[in-house]
mmCIF file of C-alpha atoms in Angstrom:
data_model
loop_
_atom_site.group_PDB
_atom_site.id
_atom_site.type_symbol
_atom_site.label_atom_id
_atom_site.label_comp_id
_atom_site.label_asym_id
_atom_site.label_seq_id
_atom_site.Cartn_x
_atom_site.Cartn_y
_atom_site.Cartn_z
ATOM 1 C CA MET A 8 3.198 132.611 149.218
ATOM 2 C CA SER A 9 5.666 130.145 148.195
ATOM 3 C CA ASN A 10 8.911 131.515 146.597
ATOM 4 C CA GLU A 11 7.196 130.357 143.247
ATOM 5 C CA THR A 12 5.063 132.698 143.313
ATOM 6 C CA ILE A 13 7.027 135.875 144.646
ATOM 7 C CA TYR A 14 9.001 135.198 141.588
ATOM 8 C CA MET A 15 6.594 135.109 138.758
ATOM 9 C CA GLU A 16 4.899 138.248 139.851
ATOM 10 C CA LEU A 17 8.606 140.098 139.404
ATOM 11 C CA PRO A 18 8.589 142.179 136.267
ATOM 12 C CA PHE A 19 11.252 140.626 134.221
ATOM 13 C CA ASP A 20 13.645 142.902 131.822
ATOM 14 C CA LEU A 21 15.574 140.886 128.797
ATOM 15 C CA SER A 22 15.808 143.245 127.055
ATOM 16 C CA GLY A 23 18.728 145.947 128.663
ATOM 17 C CA SER A 24 21.061 147.517 126.823
ATOM 18 C CA ARG A 25 25.076 146.163 127.091
ATOM 19 C CA SER A 26 28.147 146.248 125.177
ATOM 20 C CA LYS A 27 30.384 142.838 124.904
ATOM 21 C CA ASN A 28 32.891 143.411 127.635
ATOM 22 C CA ARG A 29 30.265 145.053 130.219
ATOM 23 C CA PHE A 30 28.134 141.537 129.390
ATOM 24 C CA ARG A 31 30.917 139.778 130.113
ATOM 25 C CA TYR A 32 31.944 140.651 133.479
ATOM 26 C CA GLU A 33 28.465 140.603 134.457
ATOM 27 C CA ILE A 34 29.148 136.555 133.279
ATOM 28 C CA LEU A 35 32.217 136.136 134.874
ATOM 29 C CA TRP A 36 31.167 138.411 138.354
ATOM 30 C CA GLY A 37 27.916 135.554 138.430
ATOM 31 C CA LEU A 38 30.583 132.781 138.212
ATOM 32 C CA SER A 39 33.193 133.851 140.947
ATOM 33 C CA LYS A 40 30.088 134.536 142.842
ATOM 34 C CA LEU A 41 28.638 131.367 142.091
ATOM 35 C CA PHE A 42 32.074 130.245 144.289
ATOM 36 C CA ASP A 43 31.303 132.375 146.896
ATOM 37 C CA ILE A 44 27.942 130.951 147.339
ATOM 38 C CA TYR A 45 28.538 126.634 146.562
ATOM 39 C CA ASN A 46 30.377 127.034 150.243
ATOM 40 C CA GLU A 47 27.708 128.326 151.955
ATOM 41 C CA ASN A 48 26.223 124.450 151.172
ATOM 42 C CA GLU A 49 22.906 125.798 151.190
ATOM 43 C CA SER A 50 20.832 124.602 147.392
ATOM 44 C CA PHE A 51 20.594 127.007 145.460
ATOM 45 C CA VAL A 52 20.167 127.664 141.693
ATOM 46 C CA MET A 53 21.721 130.835 139.938
ATOM 47 C CA VAL A 54 19.907 132.922 137.195
ATOM 48 C CA PHE A 55 21.586 134.739 135.034
ATOM 49 C CA ASP A 56 20.186 138.239 132.865
ATOM 50 C CA TYR A 57 15.998 137.458 133.351
ATOM 51 C CA ALA A 58 14.468 140.002 136.450
ATOM 52 C CA CYS A 59 17.602 140.803 137.255
ATOM 53 C CA ASP A 60 22.101 140.530 135.691
ATOM 54 C CA ILE A 61 22.493 137.922 138.377
ATOM 55 C CA GLU A 62 19.590 136.323 140.475
ATOM 56 C CA VAL A 63 20.366 133.848 143.232
ATOM 57 C CA HIS A 64 16.944 131.532 144.235
ATOM 58 C CA LYS A 65 17.593 129.886 147.080
ATOM 59 C CA GLU A 66 14.679 127.981 149.816
ATOM 60 C CA THR A 67 14.960 131.132 151.892
ATOM 61 C CA GLY A 68 14.469 133.718 149.484
ATOM 62 C CA PHE A 69 15.935 135.415 146.327
ATOM 63 C CA ASP A 70 19.005 138.168 146.361
ATOM 64 C CA PHE A 71 19.076 139.831 143.336
ATOM 65 C CA TYR A 72 22.657 141.491 141.930
ATOM 66 C CA GLN A 73 23.126 144.059 138.850
ATOM 67 C CA VAL A 74 25.957 145.040 137.819
ATOM 68 C CA LYS A 75 27.652 148.721 137.185
ATOM 69 C CA THR A 76 30.850 149.062 135.724
ATOM 70 C CA LYS A 77 33.077 152.644 134.499
ATOM 71 C CA LYS A 78 36.159 153.356 133.544
ATOM 72 C CA ASP A 79 36.301 156.299 134.360
ATOM 73 C CA GLY A 80 36.445 158.276 137.783
ATOM 74 C CA ALA A 81 37.296 156.915 140.866
ATOM 75 C CA VAL A 82 33.412 156.441 141.885
ATOM 76 C CA TYR A 83 30.636 155.217 141.017
ATOM 77 C CA THR A 84 28.079 158.318 143.511
ATOM 78 C CA GLN A 85 24.604 158.584 144.993
ATOM 79 C CA GLY A 86 23.528 160.771 142.375
ATOM 80 C CA ALA A 87 24.182 158.051 139.516
ATOM 81 C CA LEU A 88 22.601 155.197 141.245
ATOM 82 C CA LEU A 89 18.645 157.692 141.343
ATOM 83 C CA LYS A 90 19.454 159.554 138.476
ATOM 84 C CA LYS A 91 16.305 158.683 135.986
ATOM 85 C CA LYS A 92 16.408 157.161 132.446
ATOM 86 C CA LYS A 93 14.056 156.932 130.845
ATOM 87 C CA LEU A 94 12.933 153.135 129.952
ATOM 88 C CA GLU A 95 9.918 152.750 128.373
ATOM 89 C CA GLU A 96 7.912 155.732 126.303
ATOM 90 C CA GLU A 97 5.827 156.784 129.775
ATOM 91 C CA ARG A 98 8.244 155.864 132.013
ATOM 92 C CA SER A 99 11.191 156.398 133.566
ATOM 93 C CA PHE A 100 13.363 154.691 136.357
ATOM 94 C CA SER A 101 17.123 155.141 138.267
ATOM 95 C CA ILE A 102 18.949 152.206 138.442
ATOM 96 C CA LEU A 103 18.389 151.230 142.248
ATOM 97 C CA GLY A 104 14.921 152.555 141.931
ATOM 98 C CA ARG A 105 14.230 149.793 139.068
ATOM 99 C CA LEU A 106 16.404 147.343 141.618
ATOM 100 C CA TYR A 107 13.869 148.081 144.054
ATOM 101 C CA SER A 108 10.463 147.603 142.661
ATOM 102 C CA LEU A 109 11.925 143.887 143.357
ATOM 103 C CA ALA A 110 11.785 143.669 146.375
ATOM 104 C CA ASN A 111 9.137 145.794 146.973
ATOM 105 C CA ASN A 112 7.212 143.108 148.777
ATOM 106 C CA GLN A 113 6.710 141.947 151.973
ATOM 107 C CA ASN A 114 8.324 139.331 151.777
ATOM 108 C CA LYS A 115 11.288 140.125 153.787
ATOM 109 C CA ASN A 116 14.210 136.993 152.296
ATOM 110 C CA ILE A 117 14.182 138.847 149.107
ATOM 111 C CA HIS A 118 17.911 141.407 148.697
ATOM 112 C CA VAL A 119 18.851 143.507 146.293
ATOM 113 C CA ASN A 120 22.346 144.912 145.853
ATOM 114 C CA ILE A 121 24.039 146.592 143.218
ATOM 115 C CA VAL A 122 27.940 145.542 142.198
ATOM 116 C CA SER A 123 30.431 147.974 140.837
ATOM 117 C CA ASN A 124 34.240 148.593 140.178
ATOM 118 C CA LYS A 125 33.784 151.675 141.443
ATOM 119 C CA PRO A 126 33.084 152.019 145.097
ATOM 120 C CA PHE A 127 30.441 153.943 146.439
ATOM 121 C CA GLN A 128 30.047 157.285 147.382
ATOM 122 C CA ASP A 129 27.271 158.831 149.023
ATOM 123 C CA SER A 130 25.890 162.764 149.266
ATOM 124 C CA SER A 131 27.528 163.808 152.291
ATOM 125 C CA LYS A 132 30.528 162.672 149.785
ATOM 126 C CA LYS A 133 31.753 160.492 151.679
ATOM 127 C CA ASN A 134 33.763 157.526 150.347
ATOM 128 C CA HIS A 135 33.337 153.061 151.438
ATOM 129 C CA THR A 136 36.238 152.993 149.797
ATOM 130 C CA THR A 137 37.195 150.002 152.505
ATOM 131 C CA ILE A 138 33.819 148.093 152.330
ATOM 132 C CA GLU A 139 33.433 145.179 150.342
ATOM 133 C CA ASN A 140 30.000 145.157 151.487
ATOM 134 C CA LEU A 141 28.443 147.629 152.345
ATOM 135 C CA ASP A 142 24.741 147.808 153.726
ATOM 136 C CA PHE A 143 22.605 150.341 153.111
ATOM 137 C CA ASN A 144 21.027 150.637 156.082
ATOM 138 C CA ASN A 145 24.569 151.140 157.990
ATOM 139 C CA LEU A 146 24.711 154.333 155.463
ATOM 140 C CA ASP A 147 24.291 157.995 157.509
ATOM 141 C CA GLU A 148 20.270 158.339 159.013
ATOM 142 C CA GLY A 149 19.885 161.998 155.972
ATOM 143 C CA VAL A 150 21.465 159.324 153.366
ATOM 144 C CA GLN A 151 19.364 156.823 154.047
ATOM 145 C CA ASN A 152 16.438 159.128 154.577
ATOM 146 C CA THR A 153 17.231 160.991 151.254
ATOM 147 C CA ILE A 154 17.267 157.320 149.435
ATOM 148 C CA GLU A 155 14.499 156.018 150.385
ATOM 149 C CA SER A 156 12.610 159.613 149.440
ATOM 150 C CA LYS A 157 13.774 159.266 145.675
ATOM 151 C CA ILE A 158 12.965 155.476 145.896
ATOM 152 C CA GLN A 159 9.489 156.701 146.948
ATOM 153 C CA GLU A 160 9.101 159.403 144.477
ATOM 154 C CA GLU A 161 9.237 157.460 141.511
ATOM 155 C CA LEU A 162 7.946 154.722 142.814
ATOM 156 C CA GLY A 163 5.017 155.330 144.804
ATOM 157 C CA SER A 164 3.323 156.537 147.900
ATOM 158 C CA ASP A 165 2.668 153.717 149.164
ATOM 159 C CA VAL A 166 5.950 152.438 148.768
ATOM 160 C CA THR A 167 8.108 152.470 152.456
ATOM 161 C CA PRO A 168 11.544 151.458 150.951
ATOM 162 C CA ASP A 169 13.371 149.109 153.572
ATOM 163 C CA MET A 170 17.055 150.004 153.716
ATOM 164 C CA SER A 171 17.532 146.040 154.991
ATOM 165 C CA LYS A 172 17.117 145.015 151.382
ATOM 166 C CA ILE A 173 19.867 147.262 149.948
ATOM 167 C CA SER A 174 23.241 146.270 149.195
ATOM 168 C CA PHE A 175 26.533 148.118 147.493
ATOM 169 C CA ILE A 176 29.386 146.092 146.759
ATOM 170 C CA TYR A 177 32.916 147.065 145.429
ATOM 171 C CA THR A 178 34.406 144.207 143.786
ATOM 172 C CA SER A 179 38.411 143.656 142.912
ATOM 173 C CA ILE A 180 37.703 141.629 139.659
ATOM 174 C CA ASP A 181 39.229 143.816 137.436
ATOM 175 C CA LEU A 182 36.946 145.109 134.845
ATOM 176 C CA PHE A 183 39.484 145.190 132.108
ATOM 177 C CA SER A 184 41.832 141.424 132.386
ATOM 178 C CA PRO A 185 38.534 139.583 134.663
ATOM 179 C CA ASP A 186 39.691 136.415 133.166
ATOM 180 C CA ASP A 187 43.373 136.305 135.057
ATOM 181 C CA THR A 188 41.421 136.126 138.173
ATOM 182 C CA LEU A 189 38.728 133.650 137.231
ATOM 183 C CA ARG A 190 40.917 131.240 136.067
ATOM 184 C CA GLY A 191 43.041 131.370 139.202
ATOM 185 C CA LYS A 192 40.873 131.233 141.635
ATOM 186 C CA THR A 193 37.823 128.528 139.531
ATOM 187 C CA SER A 194 41.408 126.418 140.282
ATOM 188 C CA LYS A 195 41.514 127.494 143.660
ATOM 189 C CA PHE A 196 37.851 126.023 144.316
ATOM 190 C CA PHE A 197 38.845 123.296 143.053
ATOM 191 C CA PHE A 198 41.574 121.839 144.674
ATOM 192 C CA GLU A 199 39.450 123.240 148.076
ATOM 193 C CA LEU A 200 36.969 121.802 146.659
ATOM 194 C CA THR A 201 38.650 117.960 145.348
ATOM 195 C CA GLY A 202 41.745 118.556 147.300
ATOM 196 C CA SER A 203 43.353 118.276 144.294
ATOM 197 C CA GLU A 204 44.157 120.245 140.735
ATOM 198 C CA PRO A 205 42.018 120.555 137.985
ATOM 199 C CA ASN A 206 44.121 118.104 135.193
ATOM 200 C CA LYS A 207 42.944 120.903 132.862
ATOM 201 C CA PRO A 208 42.071 124.194 134.248
ATOM 202 C CA ASN A 209 42.090 125.917 131.421
ATOM 203 C CA ALA A 210 39.946 123.809 129.870
ATOM 204 C CA LEU A 211 36.988 123.731 132.816
ATOM 205 C CA TYR A 212 37.902 127.345 133.697
ATOM 206 C CA ASN A 213 36.065 127.712 129.746
ATOM 207 C CA LEU A 214 33.257 125.319 130.212
ATOM 208 C CA LEU A 215 31.891 126.719 133.496
ATOM 209 C CA VAL A 216 32.025 129.850 131.071
ATOM 210 C CA GLU A 217 30.660 128.859 127.965
ATOM 211 C CA THR A 218 27.718 127.552 130.056
ATOM 212 C CA ILE A 219 26.493 130.683 132.439
ATOM 213 C CA SER A 220 26.685 132.657 128.633
ATOM 214 C CA GLU A 221 24.749 129.678 126.968
ATOM 215 C CA LYS A 222 21.815 130.366 130.246
ATOM 216 C CA ALA A 223 22.270 134.652 130.206
ATOM 217 C CA CYS A 224 22.078 134.011 126.184
ATOM 218 C CA TYR A 225 18.562 133.117 126.090
ATOM 219 C CA GLU A 226 15.731 135.520 125.941
ATOM 220 C CA LEU A 227 12.854 134.734 124.985
ATOM 221 C CA GLN A 228 9.888 135.082 127.847
ATOM 222 C CA LEU A 229 8.820 132.601 130.118
ATOM 223 C CA ASP A 230 5.504 131.854 131.501
ATOM 224 C CA CYS A 231 7.238 128.182 134.305
ATOM 225 C CA TYR A 232 9.241 128.948 137.195
ATOM 226 C CA SER A 233 10.803 125.089 136.417
ATOM 227 C CA ASP A 234 11.366 126.730 132.298
ATOM 228 C CA ILE A 235 13.647 129.575 134.157
ATOM 229 C CA LEU A 236 15.551 127.910 136.406
ATOM 230 C CA ASN A 237 16.276 124.945 133.409
ATOM 231 C CA ARG A 238 16.855 127.426 131.047
ATOM 232 C CA LYS A 239 18.645 130.413 132.430
ATOM 233 C CA GLY A 240 20.098 128.423 135.735
ATOM 234 C CA ILE A 241 22.925 126.563 137.144
ATOM 235 C CA SER A 242 22.476 124.902 140.239
ATOM 236 C CA LYS A 243 23.842 123.700 142.262
ATOM 237 C CA ASP A 244 24.512 120.093 140.853
ATOM 238 C CA ASN A 245 25.321 121.341 137.797
ATOM 239 C CA ILE A 246 28.400 122.937 139.343
ATOM 240 C CA ASP A 247 29.081 118.989 140.902
ATOM 241 C CA LYS A 248 28.820 117.537 137.709
ATOM 242 C CA ILE A 249 31.336 119.933 135.803
ATOM 243 C CA ILE A 250 33.528 119.531 138.108
ATOM 244 C CA SER A 251 33.282 115.965 138.486
ATOM 245 C CA LEU A 252 34.614 115.778 134.577
ATOM 246 C CA TYR A 253 38.349 116.693 135.498
ATOM 247 C CA SER A 254 38.716 114.750 138.942
ATOM 248 C CA GLU A 255 41.342 112.346 139.201
ATOM 249 C CA LYS A 256 38.311 109.449 139.494
ATOM 250 C CA THR A 257 37.776 110.657 135.414
ATOM 251 C CA ASP A 258 41.334 110.176 135.082
ATOM 252 C CA ARG A 259 41.549 106.380 136.673
ATOM 253 C CA ALA A 260 38.394 105.390 134.306
ATOM 254 C CA VAL A 261 39.914 106.506 131.606
ATOM 255 C CA GLU A 262 42.671 104.876 132.315
ATOM 256 C CA LYS A 263 40.882 101.304 132.817
ATOM 257 C CA ALA A 264 38.373 101.936 129.866
ATOM 258 C CA SER A 265 42.236 102.266 128.058
ATOM 259 C CA MET A 266 43.324 98.876 130.055
ATOM 260 C CA PHE A 267 39.860 97.232 129.180
ATOM 261 C CA VAL A 268 40.514 97.942 125.287
ATOM 262 C CA ASP A 269 44.393 96.149 125.600
ATOM 263 C CA THR A 270 42.952 93.350 127.261
ATOM 264 C CA ASN A 271 39.462 92.335 125.762
ATOM 265 C CA ILE A 272 40.285 93.669 122.116
ATOM 266 C CA ASN A 273 42.726 91.254 119.794
ATOM 267 C CA LYS A 274 42.457 93.303 116.428
ATOM 268 C CA PRO A 275 45.034 95.981 117.200
ATOM 269 C CA ILE A 276 43.472 98.282 113.926
ATOM 270 C CA LYS A 277 40.272 97.663 116.093
ATOM 271 C CA ARG A 278 41.931 98.606 119.991
ATOM 272 C CA LEU A 279 43.470 101.732 117.506
ATOM 273 C CA LYS A 280 39.535 102.861 116.677
ATOM 274 C CA LEU A 281 38.377 102.595 120.149
ATOM 275 C CA LYS A 282 41.181 104.518 122.312
ATOM 276 C CA THR A 283 40.887 106.901 119.349
ATOM 277 C CA MET A 284 37.006 107.821 120.161
ATOM 278 C CA LEU A 285 37.841 106.606 123.528
ATOM 279 C CA GLY A 286 40.026 110.206 123.566
ATOM 280 C CA LYS A 287 36.791 111.783 121.619
ATOM 281 C CA VAL A 288 33.986 111.005 124.399
ATOM 282 C CA VAL A 289 36.321 112.271 126.741
ATOM 283 C CA SER A 290 36.901 115.318 124.249
ATOM 284 C CA ASP A 291 33.055 115.980 123.747
ATOM 285 C CA ILE A 292 31.982 115.711 127.425
ATOM 286 C CA GLU A 293 35.556 117.779 129.257
ATOM 287 C CA SER A 294 33.608 120.871 126.209
ATOM 288 C CA GLY A 295 29.531 119.978 126.782
ATOM 289 C CA ASN A 296 28.630 118.683 124.094
ATOM 290 C CA LYS A 297 24.904 118.584 124.957
ATOM 291 C CA LEU A 298 23.685 115.170 122.874
ATOM 292 C CA VAL A 299 26.404 113.510 124.887
ATOM 293 C CA LEU A 300 25.855 114.820 128.335
ATOM 294 C CA GLN A 301 22.689 114.340 128.373
ATOM 295 C CA ASN A 302 22.509 110.885 127.043
ATOM 296 C CA GLU A 303 25.164 109.718 129.660
ATOM 297 C CA GLU A 304 22.980 111.651 132.152
ATOM 298 C CA LEU A 305 19.779 109.230 130.999
ATOM 299 C CA ILE A 306 21.846 106.328 131.002
ATOM 300 C CA VAL A 307 23.331 106.889 134.567
ATOM 301 C CA GLN A 308 19.625 107.566 135.725
ATOM 302 C CA SER A 309 18.485 104.346 134.094
ATOM 303 C CA ILE A 310 21.748 102.317 135.384
ATOM 304 C CA PHE A 311 20.544 103.160 139.323
ATOM 305 C CA SER A 312 17.339 102.460 139.009
ATOM 306 C CA ASN A 313 17.913 99.308 138.100
ATOM 307 C CA LEU A 314 20.808 97.796 139.634
ATOM 308 C CA ASP A 315 19.835 94.165 139.564
ATOM 309 C CA LYS A 316 19.693 94.720 136.077
ATOM 310 C CA PHE A 317 22.903 95.987 135.482
ATOM 311 C CA ASP A 318 24.863 93.591 138.343
ATOM 312 C CA VAL A 319 25.842 91.460 135.663
ATOM 313 C CA GLU A 320 30.243 90.865 133.609
ATOM 314 C CA GLU A 321 31.397 93.504 132.679
ATOM 315 C CA ASN A 322 31.566 92.871 128.627
ATOM 316 C CA ASP A 323 27.150 92.521 129.668
ATOM 317 C CA PHE A 324 27.452 95.571 130.757
ATOM 318 C CA ILE A 325 27.918 97.119 128.082
ATOM 319 C CA ASP A 326 26.167 95.133 126.188
ATOM 320 C CA LEU A 327 23.022 95.593 127.417
ATOM 321 C CA LEU A 328 24.170 99.746 127.293
ATOM 322 C CA VAL A 329 24.691 98.954 123.224
ATOM 323 C CA SER A 330 21.736 97.012 122.859
ATOM 324 C CA GLU A 331 19.293 99.693 124.370
ATOM 325 C CA TYR A 332 21.033 102.570 124.378
ATOM 326 C CA SER A 333 22.755 103.347 120.551
ATOM 327 C CA LYS A 334 19.752 105.072 119.427
ATOM 328 C CA LEU A 335 20.143 107.859 121.679
ATOM 329 C CA PHE A 336 22.865 108.883 119.526
ATOM 330 C CA THR A 337 22.427 110.011 115.620
ATOM 331 C CA ILE A 338 24.090 109.233 112.431
ATOM 332 C CA GLU A 339 26.880 110.512 112.498
ATOM 333 C CA TYR A 340 28.253 108.855 115.967
ATOM 334 C CA SER A 341 30.267 105.674 114.408
ATOM 335 C CA GLU A 342 29.871 102.221 116.085
ATOM 336 C CA ASP A 343 32.990 101.957 117.494
ATOM 337 C CA TYR A 344 32.366 105.867 119.481
ATOM 338 C CA ARG A 345 28.932 104.001 121.515
ATOM 339 C CA TYR A 346 30.863 101.981 122.118
ATOM 340 C CA ALA A 347 33.787 103.808 123.814
ATOM 341 C CA PHE A 348 30.938 106.238 125.139
ATOM 342 C CA PHE A 349 29.402 103.329 127.306
ATOM 343 C CA LEU A 350 32.760 101.633 127.587
ATOM 344 C CA LEU A 351 33.914 104.674 129.440
ATOM 345 C CA ILE A 352 30.418 105.311 131.860
ATOM 346 C CA LEU A 353 30.652 101.450 132.760
ATOM 347 C CA MET A 354 34.255 102.296 133.936
ATOM 348 C CA LYS A 355 32.781 105.941 135.632
ATOM 349 C CA VAL A 356 30.058 103.514 137.412
ATOM 350 C CA GLU A 357 32.934 101.102 139.190
ATOM 351 C CA GLU A 358 35.112 104.384 140.103
ATOM 352 C CA ASN A 359 31.796 105.902 141.907
ATOM 353 C CA ILE A 360 31.922 108.834 139.883
ATOM 354 C CA TYR A 361 27.921 109.706 139.907
ATOM 355 C CA GLU A 362 27.604 108.315 144.058
ATOM 356 C CA TYR A 363 26.441 112.167 143.816
ATOM 357 C CA SER A 364 24.320 112.366 140.788
ATOM 358 C CA ASP A 365 20.681 112.803 141.845
ATOM 359 C CA VAL A 366 19.580 108.972 140.822
#
């Protein structure tokens, strides 16, 4: 059975009540996890708030993460995980029971995780304060038996709970100031990936958070698996493209575009306008302007699909883009803006910024 078939048969839940702070904490923990799994060198899509708070879709299976935060108390208890709460007119669910329902099938490659800012306390009153990732099949046998019986009672006698599919993650991300932790981790991730510091670390961080928030906030049910991945997910390729916006290569491309204007545009007022628009283009790309980013992707795909056609002098290259793609922009984007945009694409091509683009 394919991953698509397995996933589309799972229950989904877009209606969980959450405070604004918990929603933001989910998003930031998801960003942190995204950095971690990126380094596993495996293709993935991270889906936000569809069947579960955070989902990792890989070729080998699925990992689901339910984020639960607590402001008070020293631990997150087993009792709290298994306490039923009425979520529908006729049925009650516990946190763990509802989460395990996602893994209750024959596919061994589905794993579910509770994520909390407090350590886990099991039914024997043992506090697991030194373990970041606690696999439930490592709990004492009596504790496992209690959890298994509670899940079976909740989901039905035909369910045989598999403790190897459940983990509790004790996260060190500060509940009250998660941004501080994540800004540092974003810069560290960028440096490890590119070998240099991000040019605008705050802008990079804000773009990543805004991108994830937009995915999480889409609240309609989707009937097509590819639509779910597109509207609710962020892939490894998406992260590569965002990271590329803040690389040294991009800086060089902008600098070369500015030098091109100085060399090829004779009228000083025209040079001023184009340089102003070049700055606006860069700002729009870095802030995630949808139309501009979509146009860039479409044009780059066209260039790499027609290399012979675009094997021309720089001025002719820009003229080709202007004549064929100006219509992609709406009326509020001036002629100078469009020219600056196409010029920047040319310089990015020359700097080989699109070498990893899926064209």
